[in-house]
GROMACS .gro file of C-alpha atoms in nm:
model
  401
    1MET     CA    1   3.721   0.379  -4.318
    2ILE     CA    2   3.855   0.131  -4.068
    3ALA     CA    3   4.002  -0.192  -4.192
    4LYS     CA    4   3.796  -0.493  -4.099
    5GLN     CA    5   3.923  -0.638  -3.777
    6LYS     CA    6   3.932  -0.995  -3.671
    7GLU     CA    7   3.628  -1.073  -3.461
    8PRO     CA    8   3.746  -1.104  -3.098
    9THR     CA    9   3.684  -1.419  -2.904
   10ARG     CA   10   3.387  -1.406  -2.668
   11ILE     CA   11   3.460  -1.432  -2.299
   12ALA     CA   12   3.270  -1.699  -2.110
   13ALA     CA   13   3.075  -1.585  -1.808
   14PRO     CA   14   3.221  -1.679  -1.470
   15GLU     CA   15   3.118  -2.029  -1.366
   16GLU     CA   16   2.913  -2.063  -1.685
   17PRO     CA   17   3.012  -2.294  -1.978
   18ALA     CA   18   2.911  -2.037  -2.237
   19VAL     CA   19   2.708  -1.717  -2.283
   20VAL     CA   20   2.403  -1.726  -2.502
   21ASN     CA   21   2.355  -1.405  -2.696
   22ASP     CA   22   1.993  -1.352  -2.599
   23PHE     CA   23   1.782  -1.237  -2.309
   24SER     CA   24   1.728  -1.585  -2.163
   25ILE     CA   25   1.969  -1.549  -1.870
   26GLU     CA   26   1.845  -1.204  -1.766
   27GLN     CA   27   1.484  -1.305  -1.819
   28ARG     CA   28   1.515  -1.619  -1.609
   29PHE     CA   29   1.698  -1.420  -1.341
   30ILE     CA   30   1.430  -1.151  -1.324
   31GLU     CA   31   1.143  -1.400  -1.330
   32LYS     CA   32   1.298  -1.626  -1.067
   33TRP     CA   33   1.423  -1.371  -0.816
   34GLY     CA   34   1.158  -1.110  -0.885
   35GLY     CA   35   0.894  -1.373  -0.817
   36ARG     CA   36   1.081  -1.487  -0.508
   37VAL     CA   37   1.098  -1.135  -0.367
   38ALA     CA   38   0.729  -1.072  -0.442
   39ALA     CA   39   0.620  -1.403  -0.283
   40ASP     CA   40   0.832  -1.361   0.030
   41PHE     CA   41   0.720  -0.999   0.066
   42ARG     CA   42   0.355  -1.099   0.031
   43THR     CA   43   0.393  -1.381   0.286
   44ARG     CA   44   0.566  -1.151   0.533
   45LEU     CA   45   0.289  -0.892   0.510
   46ILE     CA   46   0.021  -1.155   0.560
   47VAL     CA   47   0.196  -1.288   0.871
   48GLU     CA   48   0.240  -0.938   1.012
   49ARG     CA   49  -0.120  -0.856   0.942
   50GLY     CA   50  -0.233  -1.170   1.120
   51THR     CA   51  -0.022  -1.111   1.428
   52GLY     CA   52  -0.108  -0.742   1.436
   53LYS     CA   53  -0.485  -0.788   1.477
   54LYS     CA   54  -0.642  -0.645   1.788
   55ASP     CA   55  -0.736  -0.882   2.067
   56GLY     CA   56  -1.098  -0.783   2.049
   57SER     CA   57  -1.132  -0.848   1.679
   58ALA     CA   58  -1.243  -1.208   1.729
   59THR     CA   59  -1.485  -1.149   2.017
   60LYS     CA   60  -1.843  -1.256   1.984
   61PRO     CA   61  -2.103  -0.990   1.902
   62GLY     CA   62  -2.282  -0.842   2.198
   63LYS     CA   63  -2.649  -0.849   2.285
   64LYS     CA   64  -2.880  -0.736   2.007
   65PRO     CA   65  -3.042  -0.393   2.056
   66LEU     CA   66  -3.407  -0.392   2.161
   67SER     CA   67  -3.512  -0.246   1.827
   68LEU     CA   68  -3.379  -0.554   1.640
   69ARG     CA   69  -3.555  -0.791   1.875
   70LEU     CA   70  -3.883  -0.601   1.838
   71ALA     CA   71  -3.842  -0.593   1.463
   72PHE     CA   72  -3.797  -0.972   1.465
   73LEU     CA   73  -4.123  -1.013   1.657
   74PHE     CA   74  -4.307  -0.774   1.428
   75ASN     CA   75  -4.179  -0.962   1.121
   76LEU     CA   76  -4.338  -1.285   1.250
   77LEU     CA   77  -4.673  -1.115   1.168
   78ASN     CA   78  -4.578  -1.070   0.799
   79TYR     CA   79  -4.762  -1.367   0.656
   80PRO     CA   80  -5.058  -1.348   0.900
   81LEU     CA   81  -5.122  -0.986   0.801
   82PHE     CA   82  -5.077  -1.070   0.434
   83PHE     CA   83  -5.340  -1.342   0.439
   84LEU     CA   84  -5.560  -1.144   0.676
   85GLY     CA   85  -5.577  -0.874   0.411
   86ILE     CA   86  -5.687  -1.127   0.151
   87LEU     CA   87  -5.955  -1.262   0.388
   88LEU     CA   88  -6.079  -0.910   0.464
   89VAL     CA   89  -6.118  -0.833   0.096
   90LEU     CA   90  -6.306  -1.158   0.045
   91TRP     CA   91  -6.536  -1.076   0.338
   92LEU     CA   92  -6.604  -0.726   0.207
   93LEU     CA   93  -6.698  -0.879  -0.127
   94ALA     CA   94  -6.909  -1.152   0.030
   95GLU     CA   95  -7.093  -0.934   0.283
   96PRO     CA   96  -7.334  -0.768   0.036
   97ILE     CA   97  -7.407  -1.106  -0.117
   98LEU     CA   98  -7.476  -1.263   0.223
   99GLN     CA   99  -7.698  -0.969   0.317
  100ARG     CA  100  -7.922  -1.043   0.017
  101THR     CA  101  -7.919  -1.419   0.037
  102LEU     CA  102  -7.928  -1.498   0.410
  103PRO     CA  103  -8.234  -1.450   0.624
  104VAL     CA  104  -8.229  -1.144   0.845
  105ASP     CA  105  -8.223  -1.346   1.167
  106LEU     CA  106  -7.905  -1.520   1.048
  107PHE     CA  107  -7.728  -1.220   0.891
  108GLN     CA  108  -7.779  -0.975   1.176
  109PRO     CA  109  -7.596  -1.187   1.442
  110LEU     CA  110  -7.318  -1.252   1.190
  111GLN     CA  111  -7.286  -0.880   1.120
  112ALA     CA  112  -7.291  -0.799   1.490
  113TYR     CA  113  -6.994  -1.026   1.554
  114SER     CA  114  -6.800  -0.922   1.241
  115ALA     CA  115  -6.844  -0.542   1.265
  116PRO     CA  116  -6.609  -0.491   1.570
  117LEU     CA  117  -6.351  -0.722   1.411
  118ILE     CA  118  -6.369  -0.535   1.084
  119SER     CA  119  -6.332  -0.203   1.266
  120VAL     CA  120  -6.016  -0.321   1.442
  121LEU     CA  121  -5.861  -0.529   1.165
  122SER     CA  122  -5.931  -0.287   0.880
  123PRO     CA  123  -5.674  -0.027   0.995
  124ALA     CA  124  -5.422  -0.304   1.053
  125VAL     CA  125  -5.472  -0.449   0.704
  126VAL     CA  126  -5.474  -0.103   0.544
  127GLY     CA  127  -5.154  -0.008   0.728
  128TYR     CA  128  -4.981  -0.331   0.623
  129TRP     CA  129  -5.093  -0.335   0.261
  130THR     CA  130  -5.034   0.034   0.190
  131ASN     CA  131  -4.677   0.001   0.315
  132TRP     CA  132  -4.637  -0.324   0.116
  133LEU     CA  133  -4.764  -0.151  -0.195
  134ALA     CA  134  -4.541   0.153  -0.143
  135ILE     CA  135  -4.232  -0.067  -0.111
  136LYS     CA  136  -4.329  -0.265  -0.421
  137MET     CA  137  -4.382   0.054  -0.617
  138LEU     CA  138  -4.021   0.154  -0.541
  139PHE     CA  139  -3.893  -0.137  -0.755
  140HIS     CA  140  -4.184  -0.256  -0.971
  141PRO     CA  141  -4.253  -0.259  -1.253
  142ARG     CA  142  -3.888  -0.275  -1.349
  143HIS     CA  143  -3.926  -0.163  -1.710
  144PRO     CA  144  -4.075   0.153  -1.860
  145ASN     CA  145  -4.444   0.147  -1.948
  146ALA     CA  146  -4.739   0.384  -1.995
  147VAL     CA  147  -4.864   0.352  -1.636
  148TRP     CA  148  -4.599   0.329  -1.370
  149GLN     CA  149  -4.232   0.234  -1.341
  150GLY     CA  150  -4.060   0.156  -1.015
  151LEU     CA  151  -3.910   0.476  -0.874
  152ILE     CA  152  -3.563   0.319  -0.826
  153HIS     CA  153  -3.547   0.198  -1.188
  154ALA     CA  154  -3.703   0.519  -1.321
  155ARG     CA  155  -3.404   0.716  -1.188
  156ARG     CA  156  -3.150   0.439  -1.246
  157GLU     CA  157  -2.887   0.659  -1.415
  158ALA     CA  158  -2.899   0.931  -1.152
  159LEU     CA  159  -2.895   0.670  -0.876
  160ILE     CA  160  -2.590   0.494  -1.022
  161GLU     CA  161  -2.408   0.826  -1.060
  162SER     CA  162  -2.491   0.920  -0.702
  163MET     CA  163  -2.385   0.580  -0.565
  164ALA     CA  164  -2.055   0.584  -0.751
  165ALA     CA  165  -1.972   0.935  -0.637
  166GLY     CA  166  -2.080   0.859  -0.278
  167ILE     CA  167  -1.871   0.543  -0.255
  168MET     CA  168  -1.571   0.719  -0.401
  169SER     CA  169  -1.593   1.028  -0.180
  170SER     CA  170  -1.692   0.857   0.143
  171LEU     CA  171  -1.525   0.514   0.130
  172ILE     CA  172  -1.229   0.478  -0.104
  173SER     CA  173  -1.105   0.821  -0.198
  174PRO     CA  174  -0.724   0.859  -0.222
  175GLU     CA  175  -0.726   1.057   0.101
  176ILE     CA  176  -0.923   0.790   0.287
  177VAL     CA  177  -0.691   0.515   0.158
  178ASP     CA  178  -0.386   0.721   0.262
  179LEU     CA  179  -0.531   0.787   0.610
  180TYR     CA  180  -0.614   0.416   0.661
  181LEU     CA  181  -0.264   0.306   0.554
  182ARG     CA  182  -0.105   0.557   0.791
  183GLU     CA  183  -0.327   0.474   1.090
  184GLU     CA  184  -0.269   0.101   1.044
  185GLY     CA  185   0.108   0.148   0.997
  186ILE     CA  186   0.096  -0.019   0.656
  187TYR     CA  187   0.361   0.211   0.511
  188GLY     CA  188   0.607   0.116   0.784
  189LYS     CA  189   0.525  -0.251   0.740
  190LEU     CA  190   0.582  -0.223   0.370
  191THR     CA  191   0.925  -0.067   0.419
  192ALA     CA  192   1.033  -0.312   0.690
  193GLY     CA  193   0.898  -0.611   0.505
  194PHE     CA  194   1.065  -0.513   0.177
  195SER     CA  195   1.395  -0.451   0.354
  196SER     CA  196   1.386  -0.787   0.533
  197THR     CA  197   1.296  -0.969   0.213
  198LEU     CA  198   1.586  -0.813   0.021
  199GLU     CA  199   1.825  -0.893   0.303
  200GLU     CA  200   1.734  -1.260   0.293
  201VAL     CA  201   1.762  -1.277  -0.086
  202PHE     CA  202   2.093  -1.095  -0.103
  203GLN     CA  203   2.245  -1.337   0.150
  204GLU     CA  204   2.196  -1.636  -0.081
  205ALA     CA  205   2.502  -1.745  -0.279
  206GLU     CA  206   2.277  -1.869  -0.560
  207PHE     CA  207   2.137  -1.517  -0.608
  208ARG     CA  208   2.481  -1.361  -0.623
  209ALA     CA  209   2.611  -1.617  -0.872
  210GLU     CA  210   2.311  -1.575  -1.101
  211LEU     CA  211   2.328  -1.196  -1.074
  212LYS     CA  212   2.694  -1.203  -1.176
  213ALA     CA  213   2.614  -1.430  -1.474
  214ALA     CA  214   2.325  -1.208  -1.580
  215LEU     CA  215   2.535  -0.890  -1.562
  216PHE     CA  216   2.818  -1.054  -1.755
  217ASN     CA  217   2.580  -1.177  -2.023
  218LEU     CA  218   2.417  -0.834  -2.051
  219VAL     CA  219   2.746  -0.649  -2.089
  220ASP     CA  220   2.888  -0.910  -2.323
  221ARG     CA  221   2.583  -0.894  -2.549
  222LEU     CA  222   2.595  -0.516  -2.563
  223VAL     CA  223   2.962  -0.475  -2.643
  224ASN     CA  224   2.967  -0.753  -2.904
  225ASN     CA  225   2.656  -0.640  -3.083
  226PRO     CA  226   2.736  -0.507  -3.434
  227ARG     CA  227   2.504  -0.213  -3.376
  228THR     CA  228   2.697  -0.120  -3.060
  229ARG     CA  229   3.029  -0.134  -3.245
  230GLU     CA  230   2.886   0.074  -3.527
  231ALA     CA  231   2.745   0.333  -3.285
  232VAL     CA  232   3.078   0.358  -3.094
  233ASP     CA  233   3.267   0.392  -3.421
  234GLN     CA  234   3.040   0.669  -3.545
  235TYR     CA  235   3.058   0.851  -3.212
  236LEU     CA  236   3.439   0.838  -3.207
  237ALA     CA  237   3.466   0.948  -3.569
  238GLN     CA  238   3.237   1.245  -3.508
  239ALA     CA  239   3.411   1.339  -3.181
  240ILE     CA  240   3.753   1.331  -3.347
  241GLU     CA  241   3.628   1.527  -3.645
  242GLU     CA  242   3.467   1.797  -3.427
  243TRP     CA  243   3.756   1.825  -3.181
  244ARG     CA  244   3.940   2.153  -3.193
  245GLY     CA  245   4.263   2.240  -3.007
  246GLY     CA  246   4.299   2.553  -2.795
  247SER     CA  247   4.671   2.593  -2.732
  248LEU     CA  248   4.951   2.572  -2.985
  249GLY     CA  249   5.036   2.217  -2.881
  250GLU     CA  250   4.674   2.112  -2.915
  251LYS     CA  251   4.658   2.281  -3.256
  252MET     CA  252   4.947   2.067  -3.370
  253ILE     CA  253   4.767   1.754  -3.247
  254GLU     CA  254   4.451   1.871  -3.427
  255TRP     CA  255   4.643   1.912  -3.756
  256THR     CA  256   4.762   1.552  -3.734
  257LYS     CA  257   4.433   1.387  -3.627
  258GLN     CA  258   4.392   1.228  -3.968
  259PHE     CA  259   4.691   1.013  -3.873
  260TRP     CA  260   4.617   0.931  -3.506
  261GLY     CA  261   4.237   0.933  -3.528
  262GLU     CA  262   4.231   0.599  -3.711
  263VAL     CA  263   4.450   0.443  -3.445
  264VAL     CA  264   4.230   0.568  -3.160
  265ARG     CA  265   3.920   0.426  -3.320
  266LYS     CA  266   4.083   0.088  -3.379
  267GLU     CA  267   4.211   0.067  -3.022
  268ALA     CA  268   3.870   0.164  -2.877
  269LEU     CA  269   3.686  -0.092  -3.084
  270GLY     CA  270   3.945  -0.351  -3.000
  271PHE     CA  271   3.895  -0.282  -2.631
  272LEU     CA  272   3.518  -0.341  -2.643
  273PRO     CA  273   3.538  -0.723  -2.613
  274GLU     CA  274   3.743  -0.674  -2.295
  275VAL     CA  275   3.470  -0.469  -2.124
  276PRO     CA  276   3.289  -0.776  -1.977
  277ARG     CA  277   3.597  -0.842  -1.765
  278ILE     CA  278   3.507  -0.524  -1.576
  279VAL     CA  279   3.213  -0.718  -1.426
  280GLU     CA  280   3.459  -0.954  -1.261
  281ALA     CA  281   3.651  -0.660  -1.113
  282VAL     CA  282   3.362  -0.449  -0.990
  283PHE     CA  283   3.123  -0.726  -0.879
  284PRO     CA  284   3.268  -0.738  -0.522
  285ARG     CA  285   3.171  -0.372  -0.489
  286ILE     CA  286   2.825  -0.450  -0.621
  287GLU     CA  287   2.794  -0.729  -0.364
  288ALA     CA  288   2.903  -0.498  -0.084
  289TYR     CA  289   2.647  -0.239  -0.189
  290LEU     CA  290   2.371  -0.496  -0.200
  291GLN     CA  291   2.461  -0.609   0.152
  292THR     CA  292   2.409  -0.256   0.282
  293LEU     CA  293   2.098  -0.177   0.077
  294PRO     CA  294   1.844  -0.320   0.329
  295GLN     CA  295   1.997  -0.109   0.609
  296LYS     CA  296   1.986   0.197   0.387
  297ILE     CA  297   1.617   0.131   0.312
  298GLU     CA  298   1.541   0.107   0.684
  299ALA     CA  299   1.746   0.417   0.763
  300GLY     CA  300   1.559   0.612   0.498
  301GLY     CA  301   1.225   0.476   0.618
  302PRO     CA  302   1.034   0.805   0.657
  303ALA     CA  303   1.148   0.935   0.319
  304LEU     CA  304   1.072   0.601   0.157
  305GLU     CA  305   0.728   0.585   0.323
  306SER     CA  306   0.651   0.927   0.175
  307LEU     CA  307   0.753   0.801  -0.168
  308VAL     CA  308   0.538   0.489  -0.126
  309ALA     CA  309   0.246   0.696  -0.002
  310GLY     CA  310   0.269   0.930  -0.299
  311ALA     CA  311   0.292   0.637  -0.542
  312ILE     CA  312  -0.016   0.468  -0.389
  313ILE     CA  313  -0.220   0.787  -0.388
  314ASP     CA  314  -0.125   0.866  -0.747
  315GLY     CA  315  -0.209   0.507  -0.839
  316VAL     CA  316  -0.552   0.532  -0.678
  317ARG     CA  317  -0.618   0.861  -0.856
  318SER     CA  318  -0.504   0.726  -1.192
  319LEU     CA  319  -0.740   0.429  -1.162
  320ASP     CA  320  -1.048   0.653  -1.170
  321LEU     CA  321  -1.231   0.424  -0.930
  322GLU     CA  322  -1.551   0.626  -0.964
  323ALA     CA  323  -1.568   0.535  -1.333
  324VAL     CA  324  -1.495   0.171  -1.246
  325ILE     CA  325  -1.777   0.160  -0.990
  326ARG     CA  326  -2.013   0.338  -1.223
  327GLY     CA  327  -1.931   0.097  -1.506
  328GLN     CA  328  -1.991  -0.209  -1.286
  329LEU     CA  329  -2.326  -0.074  -1.165
  330GLU     CA  330  -2.435   0.008  -1.519
  331ARG     CA  331  -2.368  -0.356  -1.621
  332LEU     CA  332  -2.622  -0.478  -1.364
  333ASP     CA  333  -2.967  -0.554  -1.495
  334ALA     CA  334  -3.277  -0.436  -1.311
  335ALA     CA  335  -3.309  -0.747  -1.095
  336ALA     CA  336  -2.942  -0.747  -0.999
  337LEU     CA  337  -2.947  -0.378  -0.907
  338GLU     CA  338  -3.261  -0.431  -0.696
  339LYS     CA  339  -3.095  -0.725  -0.518
  340LEU     CA  340  -2.785  -0.516  -0.451
  341LEU     CA  341  -2.994  -0.240  -0.292
  342THR     CA  342  -3.225  -0.463  -0.086
  343SER     CA  343  -3.025  -0.777   0.000
  344ASN     CA  344  -2.902  -0.633   0.331
  345VAL     CA  345  -3.221  -0.450   0.430
  346SER     CA  346  -3.488  -0.705   0.338
  347GLY     CA  347  -3.575  -0.758   0.704
  348GLU     CA  348  -3.609  -0.381   0.755
  349LEU     CA  349  -3.840  -0.356   0.450
  350VAL     CA  350  -4.060  -0.629   0.598
  351PHE     CA  351  -4.061  -0.440   0.927
  352ILE     CA  352  -4.200  -0.131   0.749
  353GLN     CA  353  -4.490  -0.347   0.630
  354THR     CA  354  -4.561  -0.525   0.958
  355SER     CA  355  -4.521  -0.209   1.170
  356GLY     CA  356  -4.787  -0.047   0.955
  357GLY     CA  357  -5.014  -0.336   1.041
  358VAL     CA  358  -4.940  -0.324   1.415
  359PHE     CA  359  -4.983   0.052   1.444
  360GLY     CA  360  -5.300   0.032   1.237
  361PHE     CA  361  -5.432  -0.234   1.472
  362LEU     CA  362  -5.365  -0.006   1.771
  363VAL     CA  363  -5.543   0.281   1.598
  364GLY     CA  364  -5.839   0.054   1.530
  365LEU     CA  365  -5.857  -0.039   1.896
  366ALA     CA  366  -5.838   0.326   2.000
  367LEU     CA  367  -6.124   0.410   1.766
  368ILE     CA  368  -6.353   0.155   1.929
  369TYR     CA  369  -6.240   0.174   2.295
  370GLN     CA  370  -6.202   0.535   2.402
  371PRO     CA  371  -6.023   0.469   2.735
  372LEU     CA  372  -5.746   0.299   2.534
  373ARG     CA  373  -5.664   0.635   2.370
  374LEU     CA  374  -5.527   0.776   2.692
  375ILE     CA  375  -5.333   0.459   2.762
  376LEU     CA  376  -5.170   0.472   2.415
  377LEU     CA  377  -5.095   0.841   2.458
  378ALA     CA  378  -4.938   0.783   2.798
  379GLY     CA  379  -4.735   0.491   2.658
  380GLY     CA  380  -4.608   0.715   2.377
  381VAL     CA  381  -4.502   0.986   2.620
  382LEU     CA  382  -4.333   0.728   2.843
  383ILE     CA  383  -4.136   0.581   2.553
  384TRP     CA  384  -4.032   0.931   2.441
  385GLY     CA  385  -3.915   1.023   2.792
  386LEU     CA  386  -3.720   0.693   2.827
  387TYR     CA  387  -3.555   0.764   2.493
  388GLN     CA  388  -3.451   1.110   2.599
  389LEU     CA  389  -3.308   0.993   2.929
  390THR     CA  390  -3.103   0.710   2.778
  391VAL     CA  391  -2.973   0.930   2.494
  392GLU     CA  392  -2.863   1.204   2.733
  393LYS     CA  393  -2.696   0.952   2.961
  394ARG     CA  394  -2.499   0.792   2.678
  395GLU     CA  395  -2.398   1.131   2.544
  396ALA     CA  396  -2.273   1.226   2.890
  397ASP     CA  397  -2.078   0.901   2.918
  398ARG     CA  398  -1.909   0.967   2.584
  399THR     CA  399  -1.812   1.321   2.672
  400PRO     CA  400  -1.448   1.328   2.788
  401LYS     CA  401  -1.404   1.456   3.142
   0.00000   0.00000   0.00000
């Protein structure tokens, strides 16, 4: 065994009063400069994203389509049609009673005035209320029962599965994310932004001084750790023991290794405390390499962009976003799921109700006034023809010449 050596004196880090044998220097260095690089990189990307927006991105929306304006007018009839239905039901209930209680000379004029109104308004009310009921039956009742459960909630699990799969395949699949990042030039911005950030950081004297101290502390802690000395000693002992000479001269050296092997191990272990001085010697080369690293990153832009793209795509795939979306939807209660599905189409659902009332009213008029049937038919043909002409014109305008 090796005789116990005198513990060598620790070497103080350059420009540091002493070296603490822990991870505090490296940890502070990584936290400080890693956070600095991340913050500067994020700020740079935000600025580039803001300056790279298209000029037309902030323009005001154009004129609303005719269909939206008509739907707005139709929806103004929502409450009138709702209460009209209630009044019609009350009248139908009251009419038999009035027929039996009122004198004939009073009831007949009342019936003569009400009959045409009922004939016209009944289809309107029926059209409105049947559509209203159909929409309600999509979502209500929300919970299972022996009579009826809202169709949406009855197939909740299948709907959630379909929504999650549809969102994943049509909106945020790895291929879609990759295509968007390429079309928007995000990969190039990432490479350029990261290179510029590193260049700014590497130019700071404070960064270089702290990097030197962190490297010195790391090497010093490693070489002066008892476990390191023990591992080096065991490795040298095993290497000397297993070494075999090939030539006659090497054989003679092999036969005498029990004499020189001890010396080699002592010298190697004695040299370990001097290893931190290597940091002082090689650090100028490290600095020179760091100065050229941003240029190397920019020069290898296409290759680096491919690596970044692959990492992002693999990251998106590993997240299993479909499972995340499905899990979030499953956490929603019945009311929250209904709100999610209808919050952006509530006006359109009301239009379904009111349009049923309007079209029912037109049908009622056509039933009473026969000439109106031809007018409505001609109006329908005119609207269809206008639609066909405008669609064909727009399709022709979009076709490249």
